[in-house]
Short mmCIF file of N, CA and C in Angstrom, two decimals:
data_model
loop_
_atom_site.label_atom_id
_atom_site.label_comp_id
_atom_site.label_asym_id
_atom_site.label_seq_id
_atom_site.Cartn_x
_atom_site.Cartn_y
_atom_site.Cartn_z
N UNK H 27 97.10 121.25 97.27
CA UNK H 27 96.86 119.83 97.32
C UNK H 27 97.58 119.18 96.14
N UNK H 28 98.35 118.14 96.45
CA UNK H 28 99.08 117.42 95.42
C UNK H 28 98.49 116.02 95.29
N UNK H 29 97.63 115.84 94.31
CA UNK H 29 96.98 114.54 94.13
C UNK H 29 97.30 114.03 92.73
N UNK H 30 97.90 112.87 92.67
CA UNK H 30 98.17 112.24 91.38
C UNK H 30 98.42 110.77 91.58
N UNK H 31 98.20 110.00 90.56
CA UNK H 31 98.45 108.56 90.59
C UNK H 31 99.70 108.26 89.78
N UNK H 32 100.48 107.36 90.29
CA UNK H 32 101.61 106.85 89.52
C UNK H 32 101.05 106.04 88.36
N UNK H 33 101.84 105.84 87.32
CA UNK H 33 101.34 105.05 86.19
C UNK H 33 101.13 103.58 86.54
N UNK H 34 100.19 102.96 85.89
CA UNK H 34 99.99 101.52 86.00
C UNK H 34 100.97 100.85 85.04
N UNK H 35 101.63 99.82 85.52
CA UNK H 35 102.61 99.11 84.71
C UNK H 35 102.17 97.65 84.63
N UNK H 36 102.19 97.10 83.45
CA UNK H 36 101.83 95.68 83.33
C UNK H 36 102.90 94.86 84.05
N UNK H 37 102.50 93.71 84.54
CA UNK H 37 103.43 92.86 85.27
C UNK H 37 104.63 92.50 84.40
N UNK H 38 104.38 92.18 83.14
CA UNK H 38 105.50 91.81 82.26
C UNK H 38 106.46 92.98 82.07
N UNK H 39 105.93 94.19 81.90
CA UNK H 39 106.78 95.37 81.76
C UNK H 39 107.53 95.65 83.06
N UNK H 40 106.86 95.45 84.19
CA UNK H 40 107.49 95.66 85.49
C UNK H 40 108.69 94.74 85.64
N UNK H 41 108.51 93.45 85.31
CA UNK H 41 109.61 92.50 85.44
C UNK H 41 110.69 92.74 84.38
N UNK H 42 110.31 93.24 83.23
CA UNK H 42 111.30 93.54 82.19
C UNK H 42 112.20 94.71 82.60
N UNK H 43 111.72 95.54 83.53
CA UNK H 43 112.47 96.71 83.97
C UNK H 43 113.10 96.49 85.34
N UNK H 44 113.39 95.26 85.69
CA UNK H 44 113.92 94.93 87.02
C UNK H 44 115.18 95.73 87.34
N UNK H 45 116.12 95.82 86.42
CA UNK H 45 117.37 96.54 86.68
C UNK H 45 117.07 98.02 86.97
N UNK H 46 116.16 98.60 86.21
CA UNK H 46 115.79 100.01 86.43
C UNK H 46 115.17 100.20 87.82
N UNK H 47 114.28 99.29 88.20
CA UNK H 47 113.63 99.43 89.50
C UNK H 47 114.60 99.13 90.65
N UNK H 48 115.55 98.22 90.44
CA UNK H 48 116.59 98.00 91.45
C UNK H 48 117.40 99.27 91.66
N UNK H 49 117.71 99.96 90.57
CA UNK H 49 118.45 101.22 90.67
C UNK H 49 117.62 102.29 91.40
N UNK H 50 116.33 102.33 91.14
CA UNK H 50 115.47 103.28 91.85
C UNK H 50 115.43 102.96 93.35
N UNK H 51 115.38 101.68 93.70
CA UNK H 51 115.44 101.29 95.11
C UNK H 51 116.76 101.76 95.73
N UNK H 52 117.87 101.59 95.01
CA UNK H 52 119.18 102.03 95.51
C UNK H 52 119.18 103.54 95.74
N UNK H 53 118.63 104.30 94.77
CA UNK H 53 118.56 105.76 94.91
C UNK H 53 117.71 106.15 96.10
N UNK H 54 116.61 105.47 96.29
CA UNK H 54 115.72 105.79 97.40
C UNK H 54 116.40 105.50 98.74
N UNK H 55 117.10 104.39 98.85
CA UNK H 55 117.81 104.06 100.09
C UNK H 55 118.85 105.15 100.38
N UNK H 56 119.56 105.61 99.37
CA UNK H 56 120.54 106.69 99.56
C UNK H 56 119.85 107.98 100.01
N UNK H 57 118.71 108.28 99.41
CA UNK H 57 117.94 109.47 99.78
C UNK H 57 117.47 109.38 101.23
N UNK H 58 117.03 108.21 101.64
CA UNK H 58 116.58 108.02 103.02
C UNK H 58 117.74 108.26 104.00
N UNK H 59 118.91 107.78 103.65
CA UNK H 59 120.08 108.00 104.51
C UNK H 59 120.42 109.49 104.59
N UNK H 60 120.31 110.17 103.46
CA UNK H 60 120.66 111.59 103.39
C UNK H 60 119.64 112.47 104.11
N UNK H 61 118.35 112.25 103.85
CA UNK H 61 117.32 113.14 104.39
C UNK H 61 116.78 112.70 105.74
N UNK H 62 116.93 111.44 106.08
CA UNK H 62 116.47 110.88 107.36
C UNK H 62 115.03 111.29 107.69
N UNK H 63 114.07 110.99 106.80
CA UNK H 63 112.67 111.28 107.13
C UNK H 63 112.18 110.34 108.23
N UNK H 64 111.01 110.64 108.78
CA UNK H 64 110.45 109.78 109.81
C UNK H 64 110.19 108.38 109.27
N UNK H 65 109.63 108.31 108.05
CA UNK H 65 109.31 107.00 107.52
C UNK H 65 109.09 107.00 106.02
N UNK H 66 108.86 105.82 105.53
CA UNK H 66 108.63 105.57 104.11
C UNK H 66 107.30 104.84 103.97
N UNK H 67 106.42 105.38 103.14
CA UNK H 67 105.12 104.76 102.89
C UNK H 67 105.04 104.38 101.42
N UNK H 68 104.63 103.15 101.17
CA UNK H 68 104.44 102.66 99.81
C UNK H 68 103.03 102.13 99.69
N UNK H 69 102.31 102.63 98.69
CA UNK H 69 100.96 102.15 98.40
C UNK H 69 101.04 101.37 97.09
N UNK H 70 100.64 100.11 97.14
CA UNK H 70 100.68 99.23 95.98
C UNK H 70 99.26 98.90 95.55
N UNK H 71 98.95 99.13 94.29
CA UNK H 71 97.67 98.75 93.70
C UNK H 71 97.97 97.63 92.71
N UNK H 72 97.44 96.45 92.98
CA UNK H 72 97.68 95.28 92.14
C UNK H 72 96.39 94.91 91.43
N UNK H 73 96.39 94.97 90.12
CA UNK H 73 95.20 94.62 89.34
C UNK H 73 95.31 93.23 88.75
N UNK H 74 94.16 92.65 88.44
CA UNK H 74 94.13 91.35 87.79
C UNK H 74 94.75 90.24 88.60
N UNK H 75 94.54 90.26 89.91
CA UNK H 75 95.12 89.23 90.78
C UNK H 75 94.42 87.89 90.60
N UNK H 76 95.11 86.84 91.01
CA UNK H 76 94.54 85.50 91.04
C UNK H 76 93.40 85.50 92.06
N UNK H 77 92.18 85.30 91.58
CA UNK H 77 91.00 85.36 92.43
C UNK H 77 91.03 84.39 93.60
N UNK H 78 91.58 83.22 93.40
CA UNK H 78 91.67 82.25 94.50
C UNK H 78 92.66 82.73 95.56
N UNK H 79 93.75 83.34 95.14
CA UNK H 79 94.79 83.78 96.08
C UNK H 79 94.28 84.88 97.00
N UNK H 80 93.52 85.83 96.46
CA UNK H 80 93.05 86.92 97.31
C UNK H 80 91.85 86.53 98.18
N UNK H 81 91.31 85.34 97.95
CA UNK H 81 90.16 84.86 98.73
C UNK H 81 90.57 83.79 99.75
N UNK H 82 91.86 83.58 99.92
CA UNK H 82 92.36 82.54 100.81
C UNK H 82 93.11 83.18 101.98
N UNK H 83 92.51 83.17 103.19
CA UNK H 83 93.16 83.84 104.32
C UNK H 83 94.51 83.23 104.69
N UNK H 84 94.68 81.92 104.50
CA UNK H 84 95.98 81.31 104.80
C UNK H 84 97.05 81.78 103.81
N UNK H 85 96.64 81.93 102.55
CA UNK H 85 97.57 82.45 101.53
C UNK H 85 97.98 83.88 101.87
N UNK H 86 97.02 84.68 102.32
CA UNK H 86 97.30 86.07 102.70
C UNK H 86 98.23 86.10 103.92
N UNK H 87 98.01 85.22 104.89
CA UNK H 87 98.88 85.17 106.07
C UNK H 87 100.30 84.77 105.68
N UNK H 88 100.43 83.74 104.84
CA UNK H 88 101.77 83.34 104.39
C UNK H 88 102.44 84.47 103.62
N UNK H 89 101.65 85.22 102.85
CA UNK H 89 102.17 86.35 102.09
C UNK H 89 102.82 87.39 102.99
N UNK H 90 102.11 87.85 104.01
CA UNK H 90 102.66 88.94 104.82
C UNK H 90 103.86 88.48 105.62
N UNK H 91 103.88 87.23 106.03
CA UNK H 91 105.05 86.69 106.72
C UNK H 91 106.25 86.67 105.77
N UNK H 92 106.04 86.21 104.55
CA UNK H 92 107.12 86.16 103.56
C UNK H 92 107.55 87.56 103.12
N UNK H 93 106.59 88.48 102.99
CA UNK H 93 106.93 89.86 102.61
C UNK H 93 107.84 90.48 103.66
N UNK H 94 107.50 90.32 104.93
CA UNK H 94 108.34 90.89 105.99
C UNK H 94 109.76 90.32 105.94
N UNK H 95 109.89 89.03 105.68
CA UNK H 95 111.23 88.44 105.54
C UNK H 95 111.95 89.02 104.34
N UNK H 96 111.23 89.16 103.23
CA UNK H 96 111.83 89.64 101.99
C UNK H 96 112.36 91.07 102.12
N UNK H 97 111.59 91.96 102.74
CA UNK H 97 112.01 93.36 102.83
C UNK H 97 112.60 93.69 104.20
N UNK H 98 112.86 92.64 105.00
CA UNK H 98 113.58 92.74 106.26
C UNK H 98 112.92 93.69 107.26
N UNK H 99 111.60 93.48 107.45
CA UNK H 99 110.87 94.19 108.49
C UNK H 99 110.40 93.16 109.50
N UNK H 100 110.58 93.45 110.78
CA UNK H 100 110.30 92.48 111.83
C UNK H 100 108.83 92.58 112.26
N UNK H 101 108.13 91.44 112.11
CA UNK H 101 106.72 91.39 112.51
C UNK H 101 106.59 91.50 114.02
N UNK H 102 105.48 92.08 114.46
CA UNK H 102 105.14 92.17 115.88
C UNK H 102 103.80 91.48 116.03
N UNK H 103 103.83 90.23 116.45
CA UNK H 103 102.61 89.46 116.59
C UNK H 103 102.17 88.84 115.27
N UNK H 104 101.02 88.21 115.33
CA UNK H 104 100.46 87.53 114.16
C UNK H 104 99.63 88.49 113.32
N UNK H 105 99.48 88.20 112.02
CA UNK H 105 98.63 89.06 111.19
C UNK H 105 97.16 88.92 111.59
N UNK H 106 96.44 89.99 111.41
CA UNK H 106 94.98 90.00 111.59
C UNK H 106 94.39 90.00 110.18
N UNK H 107 93.56 89.02 109.90
CA UNK H 107 92.96 88.88 108.57
C UNK H 107 91.47 88.63 108.76
N UNK H 108 90.66 89.54 108.24
CA UNK H 108 89.21 89.48 108.44
C UNK H 108 88.52 89.72 107.10
N UNK H 109 87.51 88.92 106.81
CA UNK H 109 86.71 89.13 105.59
C UNK H 109 85.42 89.83 105.99
N UNK H 110 85.10 90.90 105.29
CA UNK H 110 83.87 91.63 105.58
C UNK H 110 83.48 92.47 104.37
N UNK H 111 82.34 93.12 104.49
CA UNK H 111 81.85 94.01 103.46
C UNK H 111 80.49 93.58 102.96
N UNK H 112 79.44 94.24 103.44
CA UNK H 112 78.08 93.92 102.99
C UNK H 112 77.89 94.33 101.53
N UNK H 113 78.60 95.37 101.11
CA UNK H 113 78.52 95.85 99.73
C UNK H 113 79.45 95.01 98.87
N UNK H 114 78.92 94.35 97.83
CA UNK H 114 79.77 93.51 96.97
C UNK H 114 80.95 94.26 96.35
N UNK H 115 80.85 95.57 96.21
CA UNK H 115 81.94 96.35 95.62
C UNK H 115 83.17 96.41 96.53
N UNK H 116 82.97 96.23 97.84
CA UNK H 116 84.10 96.34 98.76
C UNK H 116 84.38 95.05 99.52
N UNK H 117 83.60 94.02 99.29
CA UNK H 117 83.73 92.77 100.03
C UNK H 117 85.09 92.13 99.75
N UNK H 118 85.69 91.62 100.83
CA UNK H 118 86.95 90.91 100.69
C UNK H 118 87.69 90.88 102.01
N UNK H 119 88.85 90.27 101.99
CA UNK H 119 89.69 90.20 103.19
C UNK H 119 90.45 91.50 103.37
N UNK H 120 90.62 91.88 104.62
CA UNK H 120 91.52 92.97 105.00
C UNK H 120 92.59 92.40 105.90
N UNK H 121 93.76 92.98 105.82
CA UNK H 121 94.95 92.51 106.52
C UNK H 121 95.55 93.64 107.34
N UNK H 122 95.96 93.34 108.55
CA UNK H 122 96.77 94.25 109.35
C UNK H 122 97.89 93.43 109.98
N UNK H 123 99.11 93.87 109.74
CA UNK H 123 100.28 93.22 110.35
C UNK H 123 101.12 94.31 110.99
N UNK H 124 101.14 94.31 112.32
CA UNK H 124 102.03 95.23 113.00
C UNK H 124 103.47 94.79 112.75
N UNK H 125 104.33 95.78 112.57
CA UNK H 125 105.76 95.52 112.47
C UNK H 125 106.42 96.41 113.52
N UNK H 126 107.61 96.07 113.94
CA UNK H 126 108.25 96.83 115.01
C UNK H 126 108.48 98.28 114.63
N UNK H 127 108.46 98.56 113.34
CA UNK H 127 108.67 99.93 112.89
C UNK H 127 107.42 100.56 112.29
N UNK H 128 106.25 99.93 112.41
CA UNK H 128 104.95 100.50 112.07
C UNK H 128 103.95 99.45 111.63
N UNK H 129 103.53 99.45 110.32
CA UNK H 129 102.38 98.65 109.93
C UNK H 129 102.39 98.29 108.45
N UNK H 130 101.92 97.09 108.15
CA UNK H 130 101.59 96.69 106.79
C UNK H 130 100.10 96.39 106.78
N UNK H 131 99.38 96.96 105.84
CA UNK H 131 97.94 96.69 105.76
C UNK H 131 97.58 96.39 104.31
N UNK H 132 96.41 95.82 104.14
CA UNK H 132 95.96 95.53 102.79
C UNK H 132 94.48 95.22 102.76
N UNK H 133 93.92 95.44 101.60
CA UNK H 133 92.54 95.01 101.34
C UNK H 133 92.53 94.29 100.00
N UNK H 134 91.80 93.20 99.96
CA UNK H 134 91.75 92.34 98.78
C UNK H 134 90.32 92.39 98.26
N UNK H 135 90.11 93.15 97.20
CA UNK H 135 88.78 93.43 96.66
C UNK H 135 88.36 92.32 95.70
N UNK H 136 87.35 91.57 96.12
CA UNK H 136 86.89 90.44 95.33
C UNK H 136 86.15 90.86 94.07
N UNK H 137 85.49 92.00 94.09
CA UNK H 137 84.68 92.44 92.95
C UNK H 137 85.52 92.62 91.69
N UNK H 138 86.78 93.05 91.87
CA UNK H 138 87.62 93.27 90.68
C UNK H 138 88.97 92.56 90.77
N UNK H 139 89.08 91.57 91.67
CA UNK H 139 90.31 90.80 91.83
C UNK H 139 91.54 91.71 91.93
N UNK H 140 91.45 92.67 92.85
CA UNK H 140 92.54 93.62 93.07
C UNK H 140 93.03 93.52 94.51
N UNK H 141 94.25 93.94 94.71
CA UNK H 141 94.84 94.01 96.04
C UNK H 141 95.40 95.41 96.23
N UNK H 142 95.13 95.97 97.40
CA UNK H 142 95.62 97.30 97.76
C UNK H 142 96.43 97.13 99.03
N UNK H 143 97.75 97.27 98.91
CA UNK H 143 98.66 96.97 100.02
C UNK H 143 99.45 98.23 100.37
N UNK H 144 99.49 98.53 101.66
CA UNK H 144 100.23 99.70 102.16
C UNK H 144 101.30 99.23 103.13
N UNK H 145 102.50 99.75 102.92
CA UNK H 145 103.63 99.43 103.79
C UNK H 145 104.16 100.75 104.34
N UNK H 146 104.12 100.92 105.65
CA UNK H 146 104.68 102.11 106.28
C UNK H 146 105.67 101.68 107.34
N UNK H 147 106.88 102.23 107.26
CA UNK H 147 107.92 101.87 108.20
C UNK H 147 108.89 103.03 108.39
N UNK H 148 109.35 103.19 109.63
CA UNK H 148 110.40 104.18 109.86
C UNK H 148 111.78 103.55 109.64
N UNK H 149 111.81 102.24 109.32
CA UNK H 149 113.04 101.58 108.89
C UNK H 149 113.01 101.51 107.36
N UNK H 150 114.13 101.78 106.74
CA UNK H 150 114.21 101.76 105.29
C UNK H 150 113.96 100.35 104.75
N UNK H 151 113.31 100.29 103.60
CA UNK H 151 113.11 99.04 102.86
C UNK H 151 113.07 99.41 101.38
N UNK H 152 113.04 98.42 100.53
CA UNK H 152 113.11 98.63 99.08
C UNK H 152 111.70 98.48 98.50
N UNK H 153 111.03 99.60 98.19
CA UNK H 153 109.62 99.53 97.77
C UNK H 153 109.39 98.82 96.43
N UNK H 154 110.31 98.93 95.50
CA UNK H 154 110.10 98.23 94.22
C UNK H 154 110.33 96.73 94.37
N UNK H 155 111.24 96.35 95.25
CA UNK H 155 111.39 94.94 95.57
C UNK H 155 110.08 94.42 96.19
N UNK H 156 109.51 95.21 97.08
CA UNK H 156 108.23 94.83 97.70
C UNK H 156 107.14 94.70 96.65
N UNK H 157 107.08 95.64 95.72
CA UNK H 157 106.06 95.62 94.67
C UNK H 157 106.21 94.38 93.79
N UNK H 158 107.43 94.06 93.44
CA UNK H 158 107.68 92.88 92.61
C UNK H 158 107.23 91.61 93.35
N UNK H 159 107.58 91.53 94.63
CA UNK H 159 107.21 90.38 95.44
C UNK H 159 105.68 90.26 95.53
N UNK H 160 105.01 91.36 95.85
CA UNK H 160 103.55 91.34 96.02
C UNK H 160 102.86 90.98 94.71
N UNK H 161 103.30 91.58 93.61
CA UNK H 161 102.70 91.29 92.31
C UNK H 161 102.83 89.83 91.93
N UNK H 162 104.00 89.28 92.20
CA UNK H 162 104.23 87.87 91.88
C UNK H 162 103.40 86.97 92.79
N UNK H 163 103.35 87.29 94.09
CA UNK H 163 102.64 86.44 95.05
C UNK H 163 101.16 86.30 94.69
N UNK H 164 100.57 87.41 94.26
CA UNK H 164 99.13 87.39 93.96
C UNK H 164 98.83 87.26 92.47
N UNK H 165 99.85 87.04 91.65
CA UNK H 165 99.63 86.84 90.22
C UNK H 165 99.04 88.04 89.53
N UNK H 166 99.38 89.23 89.99
CA UNK H 166 98.81 90.46 89.42
C UNK H 166 99.22 90.64 87.96
N UNK H 167 98.32 91.19 87.17
CA UNK H 167 98.64 91.52 85.78
C UNK H 167 99.10 92.96 85.65
N UNK H 168 98.84 93.78 86.67
CA UNK H 168 99.31 95.17 86.65
C UNK H 168 99.70 95.60 88.06
N UNK H 169 100.62 96.58 88.10
CA UNK H 169 101.15 97.08 89.36
C UNK H 169 101.21 98.61 89.28
N UNK H 170 100.78 99.27 90.35
CA UNK H 170 100.96 100.72 90.49
C UNK H 170 101.68 100.92 91.82
N UNK H 171 102.74 101.74 91.81
CA UNK H 171 103.54 101.99 93.01
C UNK H 171 103.53 103.48 93.29
N UNK H 172 103.05 103.85 94.48
CA UNK H 172 103.12 105.23 94.95
C UNK H 172 103.97 105.25 96.21
N UNK H 173 104.97 106.13 96.23
CA UNK H 173 105.93 106.19 97.34
C UNK H 173 105.91 107.60 97.93
N UNK H 174 105.87 107.66 99.25
CA UNK H 174 105.86 108.95 99.94
C UNK H 174 106.82 108.88 101.12
N UNK H 175 107.67 109.89 101.25
CA UNK H 175 108.48 110.04 102.44
C UNK H 175 107.62 110.77 103.47
N UNK H 176 107.63 110.30 104.70
CA UNK H 176 106.79 110.89 105.76
C UNK H 176 107.64 111.67 106.74
N UNK H 177 107.18 112.86 107.07
CA UNK H 177 107.87 113.70 108.04
C UNK H 177 106.88 114.74 108.55
N UNK H 178 106.70 114.83 109.86
CA UNK H 178 105.79 115.83 110.44
C UNK H 178 106.40 117.21 110.37
#
C-alpha cells in the first residue's frame, strides 16, 4: 500500500513558484503522451477558503464552468450542486460535473472553510494550472496537489 500526502503549500508560495509549476505541467503532459495512461486524476485540497464563496451554489456553478474552460475539458450537461450533511463536520455543498472525458467533483466543507476538488479525465490537462485556478477562485490560503496516472 502506497499512502502519502503531498506537501501543503501556502497560496503565496504556490504563486511565487508559478514558473516551476508550469514546467511540471509541461513534464506531465510529455509523460502522458509517452506513457498513454487511461487517465489523469488530480486531488486538490484547498485550505482557508473564503467562507462566503464555498457557501454560494451559484459561485460554485460559475467556478466549475470556468474551470472546464480554463483546462479545456468539455462539460456534459449542467453541474449538480447539493448542500447536505447532518453532521456539522461534513456539512456543505457537493459538486458533480460530468465532462465528456469523465468527471469533476468537489466537496466544500463549511466547518473548516476547505474545498476538496477531484478532476479525473482521460484527456490530458494541466493539473497545476487547475490548482492555481481553484485556489484563486476560492481564495484559499493553502493548496495541496496529489496527482495520479490511472491505468487498469
